[in-house]
Coordinates of C-alpha atoms and ligand atoms in Angstrom, one line a residue:
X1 CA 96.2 2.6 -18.9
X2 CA 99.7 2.6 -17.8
X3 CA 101.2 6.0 -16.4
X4 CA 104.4 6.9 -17.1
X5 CA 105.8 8.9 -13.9
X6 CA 108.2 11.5 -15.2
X7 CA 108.9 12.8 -11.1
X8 CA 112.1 13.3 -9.8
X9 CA 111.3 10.4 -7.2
X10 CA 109.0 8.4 -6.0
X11 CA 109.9 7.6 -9.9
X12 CA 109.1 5.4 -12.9
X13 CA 109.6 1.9 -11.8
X14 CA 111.7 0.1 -13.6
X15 CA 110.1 -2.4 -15.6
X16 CA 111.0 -5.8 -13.9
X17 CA 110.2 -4.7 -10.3
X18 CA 106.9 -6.4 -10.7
X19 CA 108.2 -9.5 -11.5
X20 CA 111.0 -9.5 -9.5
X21 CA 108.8 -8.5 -6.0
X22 CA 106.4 -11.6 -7.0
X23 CA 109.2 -13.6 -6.9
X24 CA 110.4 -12.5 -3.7
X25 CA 107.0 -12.9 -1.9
X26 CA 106.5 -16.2 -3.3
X27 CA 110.1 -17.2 -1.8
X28 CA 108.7 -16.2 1.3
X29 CA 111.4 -13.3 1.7
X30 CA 108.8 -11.1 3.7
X31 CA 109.0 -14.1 6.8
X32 CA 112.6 -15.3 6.5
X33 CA 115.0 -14.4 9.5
X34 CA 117.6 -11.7 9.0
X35 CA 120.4 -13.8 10.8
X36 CA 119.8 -16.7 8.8
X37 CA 122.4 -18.0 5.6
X38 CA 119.5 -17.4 3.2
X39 CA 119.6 -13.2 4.0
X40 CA 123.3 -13.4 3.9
X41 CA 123.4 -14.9 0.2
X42 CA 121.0 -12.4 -0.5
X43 CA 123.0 -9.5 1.1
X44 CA 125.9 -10.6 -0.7
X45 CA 124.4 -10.8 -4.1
X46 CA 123.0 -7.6 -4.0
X47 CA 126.4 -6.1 -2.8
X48 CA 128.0 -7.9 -5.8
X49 CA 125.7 -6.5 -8.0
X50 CA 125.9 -3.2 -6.5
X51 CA 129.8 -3.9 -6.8
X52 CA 129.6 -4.5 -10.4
X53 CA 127.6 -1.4 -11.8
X54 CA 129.5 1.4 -10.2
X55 CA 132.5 -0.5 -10.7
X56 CA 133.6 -0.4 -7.2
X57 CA 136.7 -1.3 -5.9
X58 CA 136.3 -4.6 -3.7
X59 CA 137.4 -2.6 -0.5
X60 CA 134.5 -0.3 -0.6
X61 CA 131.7 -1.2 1.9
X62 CA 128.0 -1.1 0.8
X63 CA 125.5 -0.3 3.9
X64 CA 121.7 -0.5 3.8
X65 CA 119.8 2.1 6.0
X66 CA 116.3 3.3 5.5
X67 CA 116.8 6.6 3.8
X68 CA 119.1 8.5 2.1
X69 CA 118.4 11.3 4.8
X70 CA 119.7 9.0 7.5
X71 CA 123.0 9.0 5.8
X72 CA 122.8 12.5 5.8
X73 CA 123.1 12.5 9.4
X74 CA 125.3 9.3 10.1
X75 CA 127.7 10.3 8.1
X76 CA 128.4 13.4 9.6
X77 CA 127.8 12.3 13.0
X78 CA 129.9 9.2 12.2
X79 CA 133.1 10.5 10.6
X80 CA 132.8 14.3 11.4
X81 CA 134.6 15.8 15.0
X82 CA 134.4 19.7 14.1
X83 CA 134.1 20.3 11.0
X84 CA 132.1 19.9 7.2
X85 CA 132.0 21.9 4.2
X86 CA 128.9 22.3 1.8
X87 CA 128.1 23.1 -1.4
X88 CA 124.7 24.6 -1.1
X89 CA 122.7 24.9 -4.4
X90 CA 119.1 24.0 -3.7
X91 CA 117.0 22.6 -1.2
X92 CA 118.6 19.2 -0.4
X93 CA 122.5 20.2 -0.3
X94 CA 120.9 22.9 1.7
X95 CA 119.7 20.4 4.2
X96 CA 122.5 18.1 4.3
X97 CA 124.5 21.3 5.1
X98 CA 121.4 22.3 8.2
X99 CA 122.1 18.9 9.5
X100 CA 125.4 19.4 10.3
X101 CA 124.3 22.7 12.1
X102 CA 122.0 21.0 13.7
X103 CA 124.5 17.9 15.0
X104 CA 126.4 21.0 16.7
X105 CA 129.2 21.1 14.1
X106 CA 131.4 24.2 13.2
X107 CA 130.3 23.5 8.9
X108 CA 131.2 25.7 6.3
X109 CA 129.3 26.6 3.0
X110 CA 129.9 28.0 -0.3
X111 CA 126.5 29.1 -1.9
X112 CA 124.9 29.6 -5.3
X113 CA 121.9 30.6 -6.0
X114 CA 119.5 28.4 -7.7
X115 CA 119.7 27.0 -11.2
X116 CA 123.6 27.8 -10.5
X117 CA 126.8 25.3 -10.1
X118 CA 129.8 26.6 -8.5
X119 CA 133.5 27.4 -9.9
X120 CA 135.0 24.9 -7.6
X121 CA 138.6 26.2 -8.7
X122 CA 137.5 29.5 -6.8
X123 CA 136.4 27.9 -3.7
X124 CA 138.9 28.0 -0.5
X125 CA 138.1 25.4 2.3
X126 CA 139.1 26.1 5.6
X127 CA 141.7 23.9 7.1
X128 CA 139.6 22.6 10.0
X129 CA 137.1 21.7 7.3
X130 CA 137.7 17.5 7.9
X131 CA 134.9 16.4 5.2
X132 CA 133.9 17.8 2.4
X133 CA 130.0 17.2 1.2
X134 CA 129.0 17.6 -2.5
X135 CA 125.5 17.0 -3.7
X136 CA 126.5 15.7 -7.6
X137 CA 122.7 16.3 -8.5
X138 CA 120.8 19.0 -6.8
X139 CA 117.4 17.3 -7.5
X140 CA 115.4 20.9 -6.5
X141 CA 117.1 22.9 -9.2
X142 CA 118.6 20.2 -12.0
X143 CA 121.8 21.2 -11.5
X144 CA 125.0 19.1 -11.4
X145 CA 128.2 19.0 -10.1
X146 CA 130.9 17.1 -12.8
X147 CA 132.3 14.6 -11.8
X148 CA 135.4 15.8 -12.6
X149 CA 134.9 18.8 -10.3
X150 CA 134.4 16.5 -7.9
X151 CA 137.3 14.6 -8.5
X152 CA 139.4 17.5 -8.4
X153 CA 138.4 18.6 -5.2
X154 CA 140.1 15.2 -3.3
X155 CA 143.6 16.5 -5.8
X156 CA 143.3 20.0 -4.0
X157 CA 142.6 18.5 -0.9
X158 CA 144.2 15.1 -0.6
X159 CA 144.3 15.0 2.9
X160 CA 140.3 16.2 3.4
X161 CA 137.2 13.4 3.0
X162 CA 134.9 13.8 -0.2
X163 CA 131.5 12.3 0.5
X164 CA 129.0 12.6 -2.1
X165 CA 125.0 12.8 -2.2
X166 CA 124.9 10.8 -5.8
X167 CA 121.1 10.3 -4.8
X168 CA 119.2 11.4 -7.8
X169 CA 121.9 10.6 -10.3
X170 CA 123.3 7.0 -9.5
X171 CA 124.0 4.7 -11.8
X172 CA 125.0 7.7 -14.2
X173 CA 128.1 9.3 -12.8
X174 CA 131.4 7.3 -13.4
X175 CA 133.5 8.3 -10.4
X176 CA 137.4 7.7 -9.6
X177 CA 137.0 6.1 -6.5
X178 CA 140.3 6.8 -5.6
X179 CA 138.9 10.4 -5.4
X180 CA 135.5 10.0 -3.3
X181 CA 135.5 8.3 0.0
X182 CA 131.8 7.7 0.7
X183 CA 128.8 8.1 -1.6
X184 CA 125.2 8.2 -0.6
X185 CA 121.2 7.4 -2.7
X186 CA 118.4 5.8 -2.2
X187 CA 116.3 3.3 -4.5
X188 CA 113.2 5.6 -5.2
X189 CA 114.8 7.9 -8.0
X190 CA 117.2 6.7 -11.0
X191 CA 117.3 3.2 -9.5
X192 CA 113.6 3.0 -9.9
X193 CA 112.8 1.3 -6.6
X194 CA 109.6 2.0 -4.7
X195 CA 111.3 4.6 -1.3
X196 CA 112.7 3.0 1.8
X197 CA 116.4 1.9 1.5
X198 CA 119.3 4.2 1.4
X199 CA 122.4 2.9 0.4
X200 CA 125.5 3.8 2.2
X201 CA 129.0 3.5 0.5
X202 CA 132.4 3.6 2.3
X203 CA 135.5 3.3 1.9
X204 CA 138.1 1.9 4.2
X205 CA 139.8 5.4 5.1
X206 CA 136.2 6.8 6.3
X207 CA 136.0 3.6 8.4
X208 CA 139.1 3.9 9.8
X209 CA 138.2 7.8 10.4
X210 CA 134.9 7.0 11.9
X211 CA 136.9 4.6 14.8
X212 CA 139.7 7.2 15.4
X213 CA 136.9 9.5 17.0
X214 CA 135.6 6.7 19.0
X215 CA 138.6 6.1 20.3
X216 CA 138.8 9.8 21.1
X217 CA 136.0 9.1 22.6
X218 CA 133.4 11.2 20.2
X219 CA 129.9 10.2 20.4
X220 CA 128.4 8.7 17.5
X221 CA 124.1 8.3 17.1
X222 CA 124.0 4.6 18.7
X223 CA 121.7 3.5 15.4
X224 CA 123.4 2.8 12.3
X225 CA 127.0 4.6 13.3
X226 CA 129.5 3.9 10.4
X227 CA 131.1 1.3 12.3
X228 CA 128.0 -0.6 13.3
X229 CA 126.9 -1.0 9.5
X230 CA 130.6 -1.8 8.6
X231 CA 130.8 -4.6 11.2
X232 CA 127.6 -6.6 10.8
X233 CA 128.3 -5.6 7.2
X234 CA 131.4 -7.8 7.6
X235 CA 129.1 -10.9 8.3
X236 CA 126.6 -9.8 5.0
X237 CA 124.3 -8.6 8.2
X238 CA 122.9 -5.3 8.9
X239 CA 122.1 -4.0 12.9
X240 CA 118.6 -4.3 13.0
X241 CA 116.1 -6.1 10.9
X242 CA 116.1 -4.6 7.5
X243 CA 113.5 -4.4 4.5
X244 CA 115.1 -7.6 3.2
X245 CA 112.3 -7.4 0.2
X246 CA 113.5 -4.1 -1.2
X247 CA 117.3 -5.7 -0.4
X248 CA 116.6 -8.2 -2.7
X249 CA 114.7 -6.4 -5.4
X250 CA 117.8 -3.7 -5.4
X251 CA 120.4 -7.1 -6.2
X252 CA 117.6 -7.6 -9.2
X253 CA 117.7 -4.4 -10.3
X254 CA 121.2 -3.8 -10.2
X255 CA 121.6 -7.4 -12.6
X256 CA 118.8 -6.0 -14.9
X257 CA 120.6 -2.8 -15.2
X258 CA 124.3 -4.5 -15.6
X259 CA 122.9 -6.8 -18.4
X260 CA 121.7 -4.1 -20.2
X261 CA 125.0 -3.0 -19.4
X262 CA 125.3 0.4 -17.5
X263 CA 127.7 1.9 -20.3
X264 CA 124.3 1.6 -22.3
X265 CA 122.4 3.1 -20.1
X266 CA 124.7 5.6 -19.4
X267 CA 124.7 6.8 -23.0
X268 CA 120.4 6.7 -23.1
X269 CA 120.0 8.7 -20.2
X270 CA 122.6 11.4 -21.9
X271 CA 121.0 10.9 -25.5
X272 CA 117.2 11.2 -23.7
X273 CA 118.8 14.5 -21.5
X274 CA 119.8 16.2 -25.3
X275 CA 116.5 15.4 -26.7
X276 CA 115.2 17.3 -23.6
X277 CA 117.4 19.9 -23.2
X278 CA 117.1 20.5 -27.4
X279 CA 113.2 20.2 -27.5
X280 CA 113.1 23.0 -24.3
X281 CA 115.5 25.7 -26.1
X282 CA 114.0 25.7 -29.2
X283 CA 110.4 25.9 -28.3
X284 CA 108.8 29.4 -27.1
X285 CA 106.7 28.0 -24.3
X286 CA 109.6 26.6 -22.6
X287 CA 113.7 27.2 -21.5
X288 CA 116.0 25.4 -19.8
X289 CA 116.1 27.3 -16.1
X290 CA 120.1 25.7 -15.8
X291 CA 122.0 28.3 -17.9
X292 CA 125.5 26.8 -17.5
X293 CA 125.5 23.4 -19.9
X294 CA 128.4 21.8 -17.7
X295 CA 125.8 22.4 -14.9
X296 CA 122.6 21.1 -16.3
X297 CA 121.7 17.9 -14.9
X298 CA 121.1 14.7 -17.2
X299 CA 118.9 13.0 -14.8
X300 CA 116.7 16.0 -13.6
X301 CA 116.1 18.2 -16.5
X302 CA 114.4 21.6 -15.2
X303 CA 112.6 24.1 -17.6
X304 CA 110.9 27.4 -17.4
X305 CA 107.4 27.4 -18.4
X306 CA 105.5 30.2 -20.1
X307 CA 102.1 29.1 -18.7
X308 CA 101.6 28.4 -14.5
X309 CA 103.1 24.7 -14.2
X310 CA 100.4 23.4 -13.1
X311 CA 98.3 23.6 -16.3
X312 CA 100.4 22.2 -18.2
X313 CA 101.1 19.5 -15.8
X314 CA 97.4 18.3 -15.9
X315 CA 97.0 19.1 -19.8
X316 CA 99.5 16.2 -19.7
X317 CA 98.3 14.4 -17.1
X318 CA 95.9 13.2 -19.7
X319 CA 97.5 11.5 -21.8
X320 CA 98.8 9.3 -18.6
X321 CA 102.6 10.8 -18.2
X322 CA 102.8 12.6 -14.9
X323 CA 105.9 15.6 -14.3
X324 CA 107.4 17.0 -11.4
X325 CA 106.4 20.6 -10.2
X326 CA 109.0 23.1 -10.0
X327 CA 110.4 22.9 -6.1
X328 CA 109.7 25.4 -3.5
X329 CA 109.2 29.0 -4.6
X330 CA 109.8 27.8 -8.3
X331 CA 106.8 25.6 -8.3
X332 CA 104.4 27.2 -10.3
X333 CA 107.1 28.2 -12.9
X334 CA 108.5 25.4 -13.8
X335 CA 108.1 21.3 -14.6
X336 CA 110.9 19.1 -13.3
X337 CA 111.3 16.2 -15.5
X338 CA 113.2 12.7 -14.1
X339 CA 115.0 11.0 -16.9
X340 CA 116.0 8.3 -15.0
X341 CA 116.7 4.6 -16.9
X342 CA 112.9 3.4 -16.5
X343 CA 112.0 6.0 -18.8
X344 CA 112.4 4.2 -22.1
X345 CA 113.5 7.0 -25.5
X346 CA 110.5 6.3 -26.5
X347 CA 108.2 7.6 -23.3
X348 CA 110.2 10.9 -24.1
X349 CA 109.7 11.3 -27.5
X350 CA 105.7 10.7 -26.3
X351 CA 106.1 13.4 -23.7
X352 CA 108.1 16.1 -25.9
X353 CA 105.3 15.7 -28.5
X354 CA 102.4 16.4 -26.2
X355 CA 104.4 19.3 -24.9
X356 CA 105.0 20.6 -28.5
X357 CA 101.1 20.4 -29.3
X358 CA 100.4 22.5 -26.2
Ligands
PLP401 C1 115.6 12.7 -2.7 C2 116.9 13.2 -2.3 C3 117.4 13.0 -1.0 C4 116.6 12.3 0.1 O1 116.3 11.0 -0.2 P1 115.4 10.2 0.9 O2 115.5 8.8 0.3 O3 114.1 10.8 0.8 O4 116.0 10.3 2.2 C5 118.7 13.4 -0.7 N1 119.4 14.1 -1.6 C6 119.0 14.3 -2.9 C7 119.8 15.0 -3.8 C8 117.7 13.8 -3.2 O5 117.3 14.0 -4.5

């Protein structure tokens, strides 16, 4: 019997990837060159399509790398000189943050404990701070940042770069891209892509950012710098042979998605979130660990359990629906629950009945 993955990534897939990888085998796109017209059709489809579902403007550049990690460190080592600021809430803004510690830079933080957002109206950012790094969905603890705090952290700081880690949450968020200048995810969460690409967004201003310091003569990493994705970008070519398969399947996905049409989408994964969020408050074995509603995310719901995690994880595992442990030091306390758009209303409305006849 079919499983239905509830993790927060490696994910559900989404329903057409079977089809859509046969197809691309039987094309032969596992064997076809990389500098060829055929790869560059392909790039620019799935750019278009990319284009199209998070309606981004036509200046933006898209970049392939192989993780969303890697952009992680390319993008500070790319467009950052001295210094980055972090909202740390969990265990992934937390690395993002460590990277640029790590890359030597003089980074700032604000921090909040887990399960917590942040008032960003209370936050002060140094001046030497150049970029500012916000992780919309905290995937460890299910909490969010809004959009719209996001947004009003570029009318604060107009003159300071907002780069976002939209990894475990994109399609769903409907930025301003006037007001976020590069955006980061990979395919293996809400996109519902087997792991290994990592898409890189851009806009011309980080570009433009990211040469200034070469010019200055700041070392960038030599492998996928900014401006080595956003000049074979240029030619709908990447630097170095790329997983043209999972390239392809992304363009597919991204045309699934926009025919459902994302706004539809967009409004399932809120409804499925509420069903979620409702089902956990009112039952005794369960609460939502997120206490802040503008915080709690919609593609990551986390609850408390009453029982150790991990029996109620296999009780389930039964009826073939798999969940997510808690993360870290909150594993054996709590169940982590992807509602990304390969979960159908249906698979949760199975999943919040078996949890109700625990
Ligand atoms: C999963 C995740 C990452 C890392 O993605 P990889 O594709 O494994 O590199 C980064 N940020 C967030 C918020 C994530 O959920």
């Amino acid at each position: 019997m079919e499983k239905i993955f509830f993790t927060p990534g490696p994910a559900h897939l989404y329903p057409s990837v079977e089809k859509h990888l046969a197809s691309a085998l039987r094309n032969n796109l596992g064997s076809i060159s990389h500098r060829g017209k055929q790869f560059q059709q392909i790039f620019a489809e799935t750019t278009q399509n990319l284009r199209q579902l998070l309606s981004l403007p036509s200046d933006f550049g898209i970049y392939f790398t192989g993780s969303a990690t890697e952009i992680w460190e390319k993008s500070l080592s790319s467009c950052v000189e001295k210094s980055s600021f972090h909202f740390v809430n969990g265990s992934f803004s937390k690395k993002y943050f460590e990277f640029a510690k790590e890359l030597g830079l003089h980074s700032h933080k604000a921090e909040a404990p887990m399960g917590e957002g942040f008032d960003v109206s209370k936050i002060d950012i140094p001046t030497e701070v150049e970029v500012i790094c916000c992780t919309q969905n905290e995937t460890s603890t299910g909490v969010q940042m809004p959009v719209s705090d996001i947004h009003a952290l570029k009318d604060k700081y107009p003159e300071k770069f907002i780069f976002v880690d939209a990894v475990s949450s994109t399609p769903h968020p409907r930025f301003d891209w006037n007001k976020v200048d590069s955006m980061l995810f990979s395919v293996q969460k809400a996109l519902g892509m087997p792991a290994g690409l990592g898409v890189w967004i851009a806009n011309p201003a980080t570009i433009e950012k990211a040469k200034a310091l070469k010019a200055k003569g700041h070392k960038a990493s030599p492998y996928h710098n900014l401006i080595q994705l956003a000049e074979n970008g240029s030619k709908n070519e990447t630097p170095a042979t790329p997983n043209v398969l999972y390239i392809y399947l992304l363009g597919k996905i991204a045309e699934d998605m926009l025919s459902k049409g994302v706004e539809n989408i967009r409004q399932e994964t809120s409804s499925k979130a509420k069903m979620l969020y409702d089902f956990s408050e009112s039952s005794s074995q369960f609460s939502s660990f997120v206490q802040n509603k503008e915080h709690r995310s919609e593609t990551v719901v986390v609850v408390n359990t009453v029982r150790p995690s991990a029996e109620i994880i296999e009780e389930v595992k039964k009826d073939n629906m798999v969940l997510g442990a808690g993360y870290g030091s909150l594993k054996e306390s709590q169940l982590r629950i992807a509602n990304f758009p390969a979960i159908s209303v249906e698979d949760v409305e199975k999943l919040i009945d078996k949890l109700r006849r625990l």
